Every structure is written in C-alpha cells, then in structure tokens.
C-alpha cells in the first residue's frame, strides 16, 4: 500500500526535486516514510528558519524550487521569515507542513502545536496555501504549486497535510502534464518595438527577473547601443561589457543617466525603493517614456508605462528582437558606451562621497570575485554587501544575491549559502556576513560541515551592528543596543572542525581564499 506521504515524495521526484530541507517531528513522521527509499537528499538544518533560507539559496542558485518540510505550529511559524524573504525576491519555494487532525482544526482544544487558523495565517505570506484533506487532492495541489513557479512571478507556496490524512492510502498518480509559459501579447510587442526603434538615447533597466535572459538582453543592448543599469539581483549580467552599469539607481549619477534618456526599457524589475530609492530621499524620478516587460500582471499595473508586455523576460526580449528592424536607432547617435563609462566612473566616485569606508568595503568584495572567478557570493545585511549593492560588477549571472534588499532578513546569508552550495556542487560559494547577522543563524554551519557543503564563511567582524550605529549617530541619537559582543570565531570554527584564518586587508582575504583547499572553512575579516 502506498500512503499519501509516500505519494507526496513520489510527486516531488516527478517534478525534479532532488533535495529537501527539513527537521522531522512527530507531526511529519508520515511525510518521511517514503524519503529513505527515494533519490531525494534530505538536509537537516538546526532551525526551521534555516530550512527556509537553505531552500531559498538552493532555488536562486539552481533555478529550481527549493523545498522545505516543517512541522505544524512552531515549525511553520519559524519558517515564515524565510518565506517572506522569498516572496519579496520572487524565489520559488515550496513549504510542506503538517497540521493537526481534521476534526480538531479551529476548535481551540489545546492540542500540541495548535494554531487558530494555520492556513489563514500562511495565506498572508505565501502565494497560495492549500490543505490536502484526501488522496484525490494531493496531486492537483502539487501540480498547481509547480505551475505557479513556472508560469508566473514565483514565490513561496504552502501545502499542509493533516496528521490523520498523511498515512491514508493514496490513489494512483496521473502523468504530470507540461506547463508552458504564456506567449507575450503580439500587439503589445509591436507597440513596444515601435517605441524602441524611435529612441535616440535609450537606457535599459534590468532587475532580478532578467537573470535568465542574459543573451537576449545583451543582443538588445548592442542593437540599440544602450547602457544597461542592473539592480542588485541582476548583477552578473553583461559582466565587463562596455554597456553595463552595475550600479544602483539610488545613486545620483545613475539617476542622471536615466533622466537623460528619451526611453527606458524596464525588464524584470519591480522598481522597489530598496533598489531605486535606498536613502528614501525621493530623488528617483520615474521614467515617463517607458516600455516594461514583467511576468506579473499585478506588478505591471502598479506603475505607469506607455507599453506593458506581460511575459517572462527572456521571451519578452526575444519577441521584441524578432519585431525590431536591424537598424539600432533612427540616427545611431546614442553613444551608449560613452554614457555607460561616464556613469560608471561617476558612480564609483560617488561611493567615496557617501562614506569614506565604502571603497574599502567594495574592495573586499572585489577581492573575493578576483580570487575565486565564477563563484557565488551569498550575502547577509552587512557593510560590504551594502557597498556592493550600490556598485559592483559580478562575473556570474545570478551569482550575487543577498538579503540586504527587499524584505531584508538578517541571518539569511549562512543557511542560504549552504543551500546554494548543495545546488551547485562544483562552484565555489562564499558567504559574506557580518558578525552580528552571523550570530542569528550561526548553528547552521553545523549542517555545512555535516553535508560537506562547499561554503567559505567570510565574517566581516566590526564588533556589532556598525551600520545601525552610524545611522543613529547621523541623526543625533545616542547608540544603544548596537554592540553585541561577538564570539571567538576561531574557537567556533574549531568546535565545528572547520579551517580558520583571520585577515585585516582585502589582499590577505584574497590570499586566504585561494589557499583554502578544505571546505567548509571560516575566514574572519577584522575591521577597525
């Protein structure tokens, strides 16, 4: 006899899932019945929030949904922070939880892990929350979840199975029908191509939704001789290209470039304030002449645009390219490379004016990139990550991501880096975290050691929440609560059996990264 729990595991395999992050409990025992005999690898974090962050990092690195198994009640609520981060950054994540027996739900009897309305709570965070109450409901729920990941703006999806349903007999599974992305509207594409062909000084704004569209994005930029401004989640696209501007639109120099354009083409960007108005100064002026490509209809409706193309970024750009004439523009006077170079120089110079420490923080990030070409750098909310989000050209599409934009969950870096490393076994992975944020999820490094996940943990140790301290002083507030004492990181590394090194310069950091043959490892970067 096959149970619903076993059928669930079989469906995960059919949908291409090879890894599940979770902490088993008495409320999920039946979900684990089929795991041991499956090909799915199970990774045990040290906290359910870590399970969610690992699933997030796995999804960003692999492009496939990250999956977490958690118990009802506290297991699920511990995962909410990670789900909210995934929602903000459009990361496909499937969270499968238990829930108490059907007859007890909503009654308030006081059962273990009871919540008044677990699914109602999850509907506020997840794209959808579904309860499977019978065998016949299992496969439709799973197929809908994976269809959401493939056909729309992705995010977290929740499925719960009651304790007294998991072990029931399962019905025969049906073949999974392929789900195709919707084609972009032809009339919208033609209208967009017409505007683009008329532009003399265009600019392209690429967000995280364009990460899978690098080839088409490059072709369009070169056809139009257009600078390409990358938000933080788009870094790695067009690396080193003369048209790339790997700088935040929160910088005045980038805003000047955008403001001087006669057309903006926005691809896969939500125009979020953490990308376009980080300092909340209201200085970003929304482009009036705008062609916008986004997979989410609701997102398109949130901002005005002359032409809105609802489509996956790659498909939308390919449709535009197929409609454009071979001529780059009406007069060929864009001077895109010159405009991009001028903006890059101005943006880099602007960093030093914003804060004297920013250039040295950026230097540390560039040292990681140069020491480990093609690495994934997974960041937490820490000063060098803030600096690089303002200006940094990564060398791998999708290889630079962090929690310092959007939802901004502190402690994201270590578990997300572990998930990324388990997704990309042959790629170097560096976790860049501050000493404060690292302590949020420090126990998760045990999972890295246990699974031999290839992560080098670089801890930027400035002995506290330095960014918050600076913010307090800037507005005349006496700093309070911003100096949590860090542990002895050498002893932490020794306790987990990890190689350890301490550095104080970017050059030393690069050297240690090159000689760290044994992974996982820890490098503490001491900051005065």
PDB file of N, CA, C and O in Angstrom, residues 283-325:
ATOM      1  N   UNK A 283      14.405  61.131  -4.587  1.00  0.00           N
ATOM      2  CA  UNK A 283      15.070  61.720  -5.742  1.00  0.00           C
ATOM      3  C   UNK A 283      14.932  60.938  -7.030  1.00  0.00           C
ATOM      4  O   UNK A 283      15.317  61.446  -8.085  1.00  0.00           O
ATOM      5  N   UNK A 284      14.414  59.727  -6.967  1.00  0.00           N
ATOM      6  CA  UNK A 284      14.261  58.965  -8.204  1.00  0.00           C
ATOM      7  C   UNK A 284      12.993  59.424  -8.923  1.00  0.00           C
ATOM      8  O   UNK A 284      11.894  59.387  -8.369  1.00  0.00           O
ATOM      9  N   UNK A 285      13.160  59.842 -10.171  1.00  0.00           N
ATOM     10  CA  UNK A 285      12.039  60.284 -10.987  1.00  0.00           C
ATOM     11  C   UNK A 285      11.666  59.138 -11.920  1.00  0.00           C
ATOM     12  O   UNK A 285      12.476  58.691 -12.734  1.00  0.00           O
ATOM     13  N   UNK A 286      10.446  58.674 -11.802  1.00  0.00           N
ATOM     14  CA  UNK A 286      10.008  57.537 -12.595  1.00  0.00           C
ATOM     15  C   UNK A 286       9.995  57.918 -14.072  1.00  0.00           C
ATOM     16  O   UNK A 286       9.488  58.984 -14.441  1.00  0.00           O
ATOM     17  N   UNK A 287      10.562  57.086 -14.949  1.00  0.00           N
ATOM     18  CA  UNK A 287      10.605  57.432 -16.373  1.00  0.00           C
ATOM     19  C   UNK A 287       9.202  57.625 -16.944  1.00  0.00           C
ATOM     20  O   UNK A 287       8.294  56.826 -16.697  1.00  0.00           O
ATOM     21  N   UNK A 288       9.024  58.691 -17.704  1.00  0.00           N
ATOM     22  CA  UNK A 288       7.708  58.942 -18.307  1.00  0.00           C
ATOM     23  C   UNK A 288       7.531  58.155 -19.597  1.00  0.00           C
ATOM     24  O   UNK A 288       6.424  57.728 -19.925  1.00  0.00           O
ATOM     25  N   UNK A 289       8.619  57.976 -20.343  1.00  0.00           N
ATOM     26  CA  UNK A 289       8.559  57.207 -21.585  1.00  0.00           C
ATOM     27  C   UNK A 289       9.135  55.829 -21.294  1.00  0.00           C
ATOM     28  O   UNK A 289      10.358  55.644 -21.258  1.00  0.00           O
ATOM     29  N   UNK A 290       8.255  54.848 -21.069  1.00  0.00           N
ATOM     30  CA  UNK A 290       8.691  53.568 -20.515  1.00  0.00           C
ATOM     31  C   UNK A 290       8.037  52.395 -21.240  1.00  0.00           C
ATOM     32  O   UNK A 290       6.818  52.376 -21.444  1.00  0.00           O
ATOM     33  N   UNK A 291       8.865  51.424 -21.628  1.00  0.00           N
ATOM     34  CA  UNK A 291       8.398  50.116 -22.085  1.00  0.00           C
ATOM     35  C   UNK A 291       8.774  49.123 -20.990  1.00  0.00           C
ATOM     36  O   UNK A 291       9.934  49.062 -20.580  1.00  0.00           O
ATOM     37  N   UNK A 292       7.793  48.367 -20.561  1.00  0.00           N
ATOM     38  CA  UNK A 292       8.040  47.496 -19.401  1.00  0.00           C
ATOM     39  C   UNK A 292       7.699  46.044 -19.719  1.00  0.00           C
ATOM     40  O   UNK A 292       6.624  45.754 -20.257  1.00  0.00           O
ATOM     41  N   UNK A 293       8.626  45.141 -19.367  1.00  0.00           N
ATOM     42  CA  UNK A 293       8.425  43.696 -19.524  1.00  0.00           C
ATOM     43  C   UNK A 293       8.462  43.063 -18.142  1.00  0.00           C
ATOM     44  O   UNK A 293       9.447  43.203 -17.408  1.00  0.00           O
ATOM     45  N   UNK A 294       7.387  42.360 -17.785  1.00  0.00           N
ATOM     46  CA  UNK A 294       7.335  41.692 -16.485  1.00  0.00           C
ATOM     47  C   UNK A 294       6.362  40.526 -16.573  1.00  0.00           C
ATOM     48  O   UNK A 294       5.335  40.614 -17.269  1.00  0.00           O
ATOM     49  N   UNK A 295       6.654  39.466 -15.862  1.00  0.00           N
ATOM     50  CA  UNK A 295       5.813  38.274 -15.921  1.00  0.00           C
ATOM     51  C   UNK A 295       4.545  38.413 -15.092  1.00  0.00           C
ATOM     52  O   UNK A 295       3.597  37.638 -15.253  1.00  0.00           O
ATOM     53  N   UNK A 296       4.495  39.422 -14.227  1.00  0.00           N
ATOM     54  CA  UNK A 296       3.392  39.573 -13.276  1.00  0.00           C
ATOM     55  C   UNK A 296       2.478  40.728 -13.698  1.00  0.00           C
ATOM     56  O   UNK A 296       2.893  41.890 -13.700  1.00  0.00           O
ATOM     57  N   UNK A 297       1.229  40.408 -14.004  1.00  0.00           N
ATOM     58  CA  UNK A 297       0.272  41.441 -14.435  1.00  0.00           C
ATOM     59  C   UNK A 297       0.023  42.453 -13.330  1.00  0.00           C
ATOM     60  O   UNK A 297      -0.091  43.658 -13.589  1.00  0.00           O
ATOM     61  N   UNK A 298      -0.078  41.993 -12.092  1.00  0.00           N
ATOM     62  CA  UNK A 298      -0.304  42.920 -10.975  1.00  0.00           C
ATOM     63  C   UNK A 298       0.866  43.875 -10.830  1.00  0.00           C
ATOM     64  O   UNK A 298       0.685  45.066 -10.531  1.00  0.00           O
ATOM     65  N   UNK A 299       2.085  43.358 -11.014  1.00  0.00           N
ATOM     66  CA  UNK A 299       3.261  44.219 -10.923  1.00  0.00           C
ATOM     67  C   UNK A 299       3.238  45.274 -12.022  1.00  0.00           C
ATOM     68  O   UNK A 299       3.556  46.455 -11.786  1.00  0.00           O
ATOM     69  N   UNK A 300       2.833  44.908 -13.220  1.00  0.00           N
ATOM     70  CA  UNK A 300       2.754  45.863 -14.316  1.00  0.00           C
ATOM     71  C   UNK A 300       1.755  46.972 -14.022  1.00  0.00           C
ATOM     72  O   UNK A 300       1.957  48.128 -14.409  1.00  0.00           O
ATOM     73  N   UNK A 301       0.670  46.642 -13.329  1.00  0.00           N
ATOM     74  CA  UNK A 301      -0.373  47.625 -13.055  1.00  0.00           C
ATOM     75  C   UNK A 301       0.008  48.592 -11.934  1.00  0.00           C
ATOM     76  O   UNK A 301      -0.667  49.609 -11.752  1.00  0.00           O
ATOM     77  N   UNK A 302       1.079  48.275 -11.200  1.00  0.00           N
ATOM     78  CA  UNK A 302       1.445  49.136 -10.068  1.00  0.00           C
ATOM     79  C   UNK A 302       2.163  50.408 -10.509  1.00  0.00           C
ATOM     80  O   UNK A 302       2.256  51.361  -9.741  1.00  0.00           O
ATOM     81  N   UNK A 303       2.698  50.416 -11.720  1.00  0.00           N
ATOM     82  CA  UNK A 303       3.447  51.576 -12.203  1.00  0.00           C
ATOM     83  C   UNK A 303       2.957  51.945 -13.597  1.00  0.00           C
ATOM     84  O   UNK A 303       2.635  51.079 -14.404  1.00  0.00           O
ATOM     85  N   UNK A 304       2.941  53.230 -13.928  1.00  0.00           N
ATOM     86  CA  UNK A 304       2.516  53.625 -15.278  1.00  0.00           C
ATOM     87  C   UNK A 304       3.597  53.296 -16.301  1.00  0.00           C
ATOM     88  O   UNK A 304       4.793  53.368 -16.024  1.00  0.00           O
ATOM     89  N   UNK A 305       3.168  52.934 -17.499  1.00  0.00           N
ATOM     90  CA  UNK A 305       4.094  52.669 -18.598  1.00  0.00           C
ATOM     91  C   UNK A 305       3.360  52.881 -19.915  1.00  0.00           C
ATOM     92  O   UNK A 305       2.157  52.623 -20.009  1.00  0.00           O
ATOM     93  N   UNK A 306       4.077  53.353 -20.941  1.00  0.00           N
ATOM     94  CA  UNK A 306       3.465  53.523 -22.252  1.00  0.00           C
ATOM     95  C   UNK A 306       3.077  52.181 -22.845  1.00  0.00           C
ATOM     96  O   UNK A 306       2.025  52.040 -23.454  1.00  0.00           O
ATOM     97  N   UNK A 307       3.972  51.200 -22.670  1.00  0.00           N
ATOM     98  CA  UNK A 307       3.708  49.860 -23.180  1.00  0.00           C
ATOM     99  C   UNK A 307       4.040  48.855 -22.083  1.00  0.00           C
ATOM    100  O   UNK A 307       5.121  48.910 -21.495  1.00  0.00           O
ATOM    101  N   UNK A 308       3.106  47.945 -21.822  1.00  0.00           N
ATOM    102  CA  UNK A 308       3.304  46.894 -20.823  1.00  0.00           C
ATOM    103  C   UNK A 308       3.242  45.537 -21.529  1.00  0.00           C
ATOM    104  O   UNK A 308       2.238  45.219 -22.168  1.00  0.00           O
ATOM    105  N   UNK A 309       4.305  44.775 -21.384  1.00  0.00           N
ATOM    106  CA  UNK A 309       4.368  43.455 -22.010  1.00  0.00           C
ATOM    107  C   UNK A 309       4.422  42.412 -20.898  1.00  0.00           C
ATOM    108  O   UNK A 309       5.428  42.295 -20.202  1.00  0.00           O
ATOM    109  N   UNK A 310       3.326  41.681 -20.740  1.00  0.00           N
ATOM    110  CA  UNK A 310       3.282  40.649 -19.711  1.00  0.00           C
ATOM    111  C   UNK A 310       3.932  39.387 -20.258  1.00  0.00           C
ATOM    112  O   UNK A 310       3.372  38.701 -21.119  1.00  0.00           O
ATOM    113  N   UNK A 311       5.137  39.104 -19.771  1.00  0.00           N
ATOM    114  CA  UNK A 311       5.877  37.964 -20.312  1.00  0.00           C
ATOM    115  C   UNK A 311       7.087  37.676 -19.447  1.00  0.00           C
ATOM    116  O   UNK A 311       7.595  38.559 -18.730  1.00  0.00           O
ATOM    117  N   UNK A 312       7.568  36.442 -19.508  1.00  0.00           N
ATOM    118  CA  UNK A 312       8.881  36.098 -18.994  1.00  0.00           C
ATOM    119  C   UNK A 312       9.909  36.985 -19.693  1.00  0.00           C
ATOM    120  O   UNK A 312       9.785  37.285 -20.882  1.00  0.00           O
ATOM    121  N   UNK A 313      10.929  37.428 -18.953  1.00  0.00           N
ATOM    122  CA  UNK A 313      11.883  38.395 -19.505  1.00  0.00           C
ATOM    123  C   UNK A 313      12.535  37.900 -20.782  1.00  0.00           C
ATOM    124  O   UNK A 313      12.654  38.644 -21.766  1.00  0.00           O
ATOM    125  N   UNK A 314      12.971  36.652 -20.784  1.00  0.00           N
ATOM    126  CA  UNK A 314      13.650  36.118 -21.967  1.00  0.00           C
ATOM    127  C   UNK A 314      12.705  36.088 -23.163  1.00  0.00           C
ATOM    128  O   UNK A 314      13.066  36.532 -24.266  1.00  0.00           O
ATOM    129  N   UNK A 315      11.482  35.595 -22.954  1.00  0.00           N
ATOM    130  CA  UNK A 315      10.531  35.516 -24.060  1.00  0.00           C
ATOM    131  C   UNK A 315      10.120  36.900 -24.534  1.00  0.00           C
ATOM    132  O   UNK A 315       9.961  37.143 -25.739  1.00  0.00           O
ATOM    133  N   UNK A 316       9.948  37.829 -23.600  1.00  0.00           N
ATOM    134  CA  UNK A 316       9.579  39.186 -23.985  1.00  0.00           C
ATOM    135  C   UNK A 316      10.658  39.865 -24.803  1.00  0.00           C
ATOM    136  O   UNK A 316      10.381  40.517 -25.821  1.00  0.00           O
ATOM    137  N   UNK A 317      11.922  39.711 -24.383  1.00  0.00           N
ATOM    138  CA  UNK A 317      13.024  40.315 -25.125  1.00  0.00           C
ATOM    139  C   UNK A 317      13.188  39.668 -26.498  1.00  0.00           C
ATOM    140  O   UNK A 317      13.442  40.349 -27.498  1.00  0.00           O
ATOM    141  N   UNK A 318      13.046  38.350 -26.554  1.00  0.00           N
ATOM    142  CA  UNK A 318      13.154  37.671 -27.846  1.00  0.00           C
ATOM    143  C   UNK A 318      12.059  38.125 -28.807  1.00  0.00           C
ATOM    144  O   UNK A 318      12.302  38.291 -30.010  1.00  0.00           O
ATOM    145  N   UNK A 319      10.860  38.351 -28.271  1.00  0.00           N
ATOM    146  CA  UNK A 319       9.768  38.830 -29.115  1.00  0.00           C
ATOM    147  C   UNK A 319      10.054  40.236 -29.633  1.00  0.00           C
ATOM    148  O   UNK A 319       9.804  40.549 -30.810  1.00  0.00           O
ATOM    149  N   UNK A 320      10.589  41.092 -28.762  1.00  0.00           N
ATOM    150  CA  UNK A 320      10.968  42.444 -29.183  1.00  0.00           C
ATOM    151  C   UNK A 320      12.033  42.379 -30.272  1.00  0.00           C
ATOM    152  O   UNK A 320      11.950  43.057 -31.308  1.00  0.00           O
ATOM    153  N   UNK A 321      13.053  41.542 -30.066  1.00  0.00           N
ATOM    154  CA  UNK A 321      14.134  41.430 -31.040  1.00  0.00           C
ATOM    155  C   UNK A 321      13.626  40.913 -32.382  1.00  0.00           C
ATOM    156  O   UNK A 321      14.099  41.328 -33.445  1.00  0.00           O
ATOM    157  N   UNK A 322      12.656  40.016 -32.328  1.00  0.00           N
ATOM    158  CA  UNK A 322      12.103  39.490 -33.563  1.00  0.00           C
ATOM    159  C   UNK A 322      11.267  40.491 -34.326  1.00  0.00           C
ATOM    160  O   UNK A 322      10.993  40.303 -35.527  1.00  0.00           O
ATOM    161  N   UNK A 323      10.860  41.547 -33.657  1.00  0.00           N
ATOM    162  CA  UNK A 323       9.999  42.554 -34.287  1.00  0.00           C
ATOM    163  C   UNK A 323      10.779  43.785 -34.723  1.00  0.00           C
ATOM    164  O   UNK A 323      10.392  44.476 -35.664  1.00  0.00           O
ATOM    165  N   UNK A 324      11.897  44.069 -34.043  1.00  0.00           N
ATOM    166  CA  UNK A 324      12.703  45.239 -34.382  1.00  0.00           C
ATOM    167  C   UNK A 324      13.346  45.087 -35.752  1.00  0.00           C
ATOM    168  O   UNK A 324      13.682  43.989 -36.183  1.00  0.00           O
ATOM    169  N   UNK A 325      13.567  46.203 -36.393  1.00  0.00           N
ATOM    170  CA  UNK A 325      14.355  46.193 -37.622  1.00  0.00           C
ATOM    171  C   UNK A 325      15.830  46.041 -37.259  1.00  0.00           C
ATOM    172  O   UNK A 325      16.213  46.158 -36.096  1.00  0.00           O
TER     173      UNK A 325
END
